[in-house]
Amino acid sequence: MSTVVDNTEKRTEQGVTVKCNVTEECNVTQKCNNTDNCNVTKSVTPYTGATQNITYEDVSTSIQQLEAKGCKVSTKSVRELLSRGSYSTISKFIACFYQQRHRTEENLRLSNLNEDDCLRLAKQIVVLAATGNRQSCIQKLNEEKTQYDQLRASLAHTIEDLCNNNDSLSKENKRLNDELTKSQNSLSLLKDKLSENAVEVNKLRNELKLHENTITDICKRNEEKTAQYISQIEELKKLIQKPK
């Protein structure tokens, strides 16, 4: 499909002068049949201790020199010719050079088309744009449908897990409620038993108090009888000790 020349191209009296964005890339590699070392004079730049930048014009001039000598144009050959610049920058400029050359050739070819050819080309562009847009929409819809199906399946799985978890929690809750009921019943029985024990303890305390009183009375009576017995014994001792 032909491309329309962008606004970066400027025509001059000698031909077409092209400037491009170095970030653009194209897969064009110029080759020649000469396998021997090319006899191209290198513009040697003295080493100054710092990397010297190169421009698009430097690379463009080097490419034209190499092509004029029938040499293969590559990042290495341009770098050897310039004796400076990074390989990545040179590679971008080379790609840009051939891309702009291709655009210039396309532009010159399109400029020779008549009105019918232009109309036919415009129709083809519209058809291709509509077809591409339709395919893009279909692809987008398919992607959305796939994402929807995945989300739906994920939600269904999540809901199923939640239902299973809810059933498990319901069973566990019922078991805990049953145990709580049993514990409450046991607690009520323990309270009743505790109340009964308290009553029994009170009875035992009362009985113990009565026994204590009884024992105290017995002790007092015993002490009185003991005192009487001692008094009687003393009297008997006195009687026995009297002379006859």
Coordinates of C-alpha atoms in Angstrom, one line a residue:
M1 CA 0.0 0.0 0.0
S2 CA 1.4 3.4 -0.9
T3 CA 2.0 5.9 1.8
V4 CA 1.5 9.7 1.6
V5 CA 4.5 11.9 2.2
D6 CA 4.5 13.6 5.6
N7 CA 5.1 17.2 6.4
T8 CA 8.8 16.7 7.1
E9 CA 9.6 16.6 3.4
K10 CA 10.6 19.8 1.7
R11 CA 11.2 20.2 -2.1
T12 CA 14.0 22.3 -3.6
E13 CA 15.0 23.2 -7.1
Q14 CA 17.6 20.4 -7.2
G15 CA 15.3 17.7 -6.0
V16 CA 13.9 16.5 -2.7
T17 CA 15.6 17.2 0.6
V18 CA 14.3 15.0 3.5
K19 CA 14.5 15.3 7.2
C20 CA 13.3 12.6 9.5
N21 CA 12.8 11.6 13.1
V22 CA 15.6 9.4 14.2
T23 CA 13.3 7.3 16.2
E24 CA 11.7 5.9 13.0
E25 CA 13.0 2.6 11.8
C26 CA 12.7 0.7 8.6
N27 CA 14.1 -2.7 7.5
V28 CA 16.0 -1.6 4.4
T29 CA 19.6 -2.7 3.9
Q30 CA 21.5 -1.6 0.9
K31 CA 23.9 -4.2 -0.5
C32 CA 26.4 -4.2 -3.3
N33 CA 28.1 -7.0 -5.2
N34 CA 31.6 -5.8 -4.3
T35 CA 33.0 -8.2 -1.7
D36 CA 36.4 -6.6 -1.5
N37 CA 37.3 -3.8 0.9
C38 CA 36.0 -0.5 -0.4
N39 CA 38.5 2.1 -1.3
V40 CA 36.7 5.0 0.4
T41 CA 38.7 7.8 1.9
K42 CA 37.9 8.1 5.6
S43 CA 37.5 11.5 7.3
V44 CA 39.6 10.8 10.4
T45 CA 38.8 13.0 13.4
P46 CA 41.5 13.5 16.0
Y47 CA 40.7 12.0 19.4
T48 CA 39.8 14.7 21.9
G49 CA 39.1 12.5 24.9
A50 CA 35.3 12.8 24.6
T51 CA 32.7 11.2 22.3
Q52 CA 31.9 13.3 19.2
N53 CA 28.3 13.5 18.1
I54 CA 27.3 12.8 14.5
T55 CA 24.4 14.2 12.6
Y56 CA 22.0 12.8 10.1
E57 CA 23.7 14.7 7.3
D58 CA 27.0 13.0 8.3
V59 CA 25.5 9.6 7.9
S60 CA 23.6 10.5 4.7
T61 CA 26.8 11.8 3.1
S62 CA 28.7 8.6 4.1
I63 CA 26.0 6.4 2.6
Q64 CA 26.1 8.2 -0.7
Q65 CA 29.9 7.9 -0.7
L66 CA 29.7 4.2 -0.1
E67 CA 27.0 3.6 -2.7
A68 CA 29.1 5.6 -5.2
K69 CA 32.0 3.3 -4.6
G70 CA 29.8 0.2 -4.9
C71 CA 30.4 -0.7 -1.3
K72 CA 28.0 -2.4 1.1
V73 CA 26.3 0.1 3.4
S74 CA 26.2 -1.1 7.0
T75 CA 26.6 0.3 10.5
K76 CA 30.2 -0.9 10.6
S77 CA 31.2 0.6 7.2
V78 CA 29.6 4.0 8.0
R79 CA 31.3 4.0 11.4
E80 CA 34.7 3.2 9.8
L81 CA 34.2 6.0 7.3
L82 CA 33.2 8.5 9.9
S83 CA 35.6 7.3 12.6
R84 CA 33.2 8.5 15.3
G85 CA 29.6 8.1 16.6
S86 CA 27.9 5.2 18.4
Y87 CA 26.7 2.2 16.4
S88 CA 23.1 2.6 17.7
T89 CA 22.9 6.2 16.5
I90 CA 24.4 5.3 13.1
S91 CA 22.0 2.4 12.8
K92 CA 19.0 4.7 13.4
F93 CA 20.2 7.3 10.9
I94 CA 20.8 4.6 8.2
A95 CA 17.3 3.3 8.7
C96 CA 15.9 6.8 8.6
F97 CA 17.8 7.5 5.3
Y98 CA 16.4 4.5 3.4
Q99 CA 12.9 5.1 4.8
Q100 CA 12.9 8.7 3.6
R101 CA 14.3 7.6 0.3
H102 CA 11.5 5.1 -0.1
R103 CA 8.9 7.8 0.8
T104 CA 10.5 10.2 -1.7
E105 CA 10.2 7.5 -4.5
E106 CA 6.6 6.8 -3.5
N107 CA 5.8 10.5 -3.6
L108 CA 7.3 10.9 -7.1
R109 CA 5.4 7.8 -8.3
L110 CA 2.1 9.1 -6.9
S111 CA 2.7 12.6 -8.4
N112 CA 2.6 11.0 -11.9
L113 CA -0.9 9.4 -11.3
N114 CA -3.8 10.8 -13.3
E115 CA -7.3 11.6 -11.9
D116 CA -8.7 8.1 -12.5
D117 CA -5.7 6.4 -10.8
C118 CA -6.1 8.8 -7.8
L119 CA -9.8 8.1 -7.6
R120 CA -9.2 4.3 -7.8
L121 CA -6.4 4.6 -5.2
A122 CA -8.7 6.7 -2.9
K123 CA -11.4 4.0 -3.1
Q124 CA -8.9 1.3 -2.3
I125 CA -7.7 3.3 0.7
V126 CA -11.4 3.7 1.9
V127 CA -12.1 0.0 1.4
L128 CA -8.9 -1.0 3.2
A129 CA -9.6 1.5 6.1
A130 CA -13.2 0.2 6.4
T131 CA -12.1 -3.4 6.3
G132 CA -9.3 -2.8 8.8
N133 CA -11.7 -0.9 11.1
R134 CA -14.2 -3.8 10.8
Q135 CA -11.6 -6.4 11.6
S136 CA -10.3 -4.3 14.4
C137 CA -13.8 -4.0 15.8
I138 CA -14.4 -7.7 15.4
Q139 CA -11.1 -8.5 17.1
K140 CA -11.9 -6.0 19.9
L141 CA -15.4 -7.6 20.4
N142 CA -13.8 -11.1 20.5
E143 CA -11.3 -9.9 23.1
E144 CA -14.1 -8.3 25.1
K145 CA -16.2 -11.5 24.8
T146 CA -13.2 -13.6 25.9
Q147 CA -12.6 -11.3 28.9
Y148 CA -16.3 -11.5 29.7
D149 CA -16.4 -15.3 29.5
Q150 CA -13.3 -15.5 31.7
L151 CA -14.8 -13.0 34.2
R152 CA -18.1 -14.9 34.2
A153 CA -16.4 -18.2 34.8
S154 CA -14.3 -16.7 37.5
L155 CA -17.4 -15.2 39.2
A156 CA -19.2 -18.5 38.9
H157 CA -16.4 -20.3 40.5
T158 CA -16.2 -17.6 43.2
I159 CA -20.0 -17.9 43.9
E160 CA -19.7 -21.7 44.0
D161 CA -16.9 -21.4 46.5
L162 CA -18.9 -18.9 48.6
C163 CA -22.0 -21.2 48.5
N164 CA -19.9 -24.2 49.7
N165 CA -18.2 -22.0 52.3
N166 CA -21.6 -20.8 53.4
D167 CA -22.9 -24.4 53.8
S168 CA -19.9 -25.3 55.8
L169 CA -20.2 -22.2 58.0
S170 CA -23.9 -23.0 58.5
K171 CA -23.2 -26.5 59.6
E172 CA -20.4 -25.2 61.9
N173 CA -22.8 -22.6 63.3
K174 CA -25.4 -25.2 64.0
R175 CA -22.9 -27.4 65.7
L176 CA -21.7 -24.5 67.9
N177 CA -25.3 -23.6 68.7
D178 CA -26.0 -27.2 69.8
E179 CA -22.9 -27.2 72.0
L180 CA -23.9 -23.8 73.4
T181 CA -27.3 -25.1 74.3
K182 CA -25.7 -28.2 75.9
S183 CA -23.3 -25.9 77.8
Q184 CA -26.2 -23.7 79.0
N185 CA -28.2 -26.7 80.2
S186 CA -25.1 -28.0 82.0
L187 CA -24.6 -24.6 83.5
S188 CA -28.2 -24.5 84.7
L189 CA -27.8 -28.0 86.3
L190 CA -24.6 -26.8 87.9
K191 CA -26.3 -23.8 89.3
D192 CA -29.1 -25.9 90.7
K193 CA -26.6 -28.3 92.2
L194 CA -24.7 -25.4 93.7
S195 CA -27.9 -24.0 95.2
E196 CA -28.6 -27.4 96.7
N197 CA -25.1 -27.7 98.0
A198 CA -25.4 -24.2 99.6
V199 CA -28.5 -25.3 101.4
E200 CA -26.8 -28.4 102.6
V201 CA -23.8 -26.5 103.7
N202 CA -26.0 -24.2 105.7
K203 CA -27.6 -27.2 107.4
L204 CA -24.2 -28.6 108.2
R205 CA -23.1 -25.3 109.6
N206 CA -26.1 -25.1 111.8
E207 CA -25.6 -28.7 113.0
L208 CA -21.9 -28.0 113.6
K209 CA -22.9 -25.0 115.7
L210 CA -25.3 -27.1 117.7
H211 CA -22.6 -29.7 118.2
E212 CA -20.1 -27.0 119.3
N213 CA -22.6 -25.7 121.8
T214 CA -23.3 -29.2 123.1
I215 CA -19.6 -29.9 123.4
T216 CA -19.1 -26.6 125.3
D217 CA -21.9 -27.5 127.7
I218 CA -20.4 -31.0 128.2
C219 CA -17.0 -29.5 128.8
K220 CA -18.4 -27.1 131.4
R221 CA -20.2 -29.9 133.2
N222 CA -17.1 -32.0 133.1
E223 CA -15.1 -29.2 134.5
E224 CA -17.6 -28.7 137.3
K225 CA -17.7 -32.5 138.1
T226 CA -14.0 -32.6 137.9
A227 CA -13.8 -29.8 140.5
Q228 CA -16.3 -31.6 142.7
Y229 CA -14.3 -34.8 142.4
I230 CA -11.1 -33.0 143.3
S231 CA -12.8 -31.4 146.3
Q232 CA -14.1 -34.7 147.5
I233 CA -10.7 -36.3 147.1
E234 CA -9.1 -33.5 149.1
E235 CA -11.6 -34.0 151.9
L236 CA -11.0 -37.8 151.8
K237 CA -7.3 -37.2 152.0
K238 CA -7.8 -35.0 155.1
L239 CA -10.0 -37.6 156.7
I240 CA -7.5 -40.3 156.1
Q241 CA -4.6 -38.2 157.5
K242 CA -6.4 -37.5 160.9
P243 CA -5.0 -39.5 163.8
K244 CA -7.1 -42.0 165.4

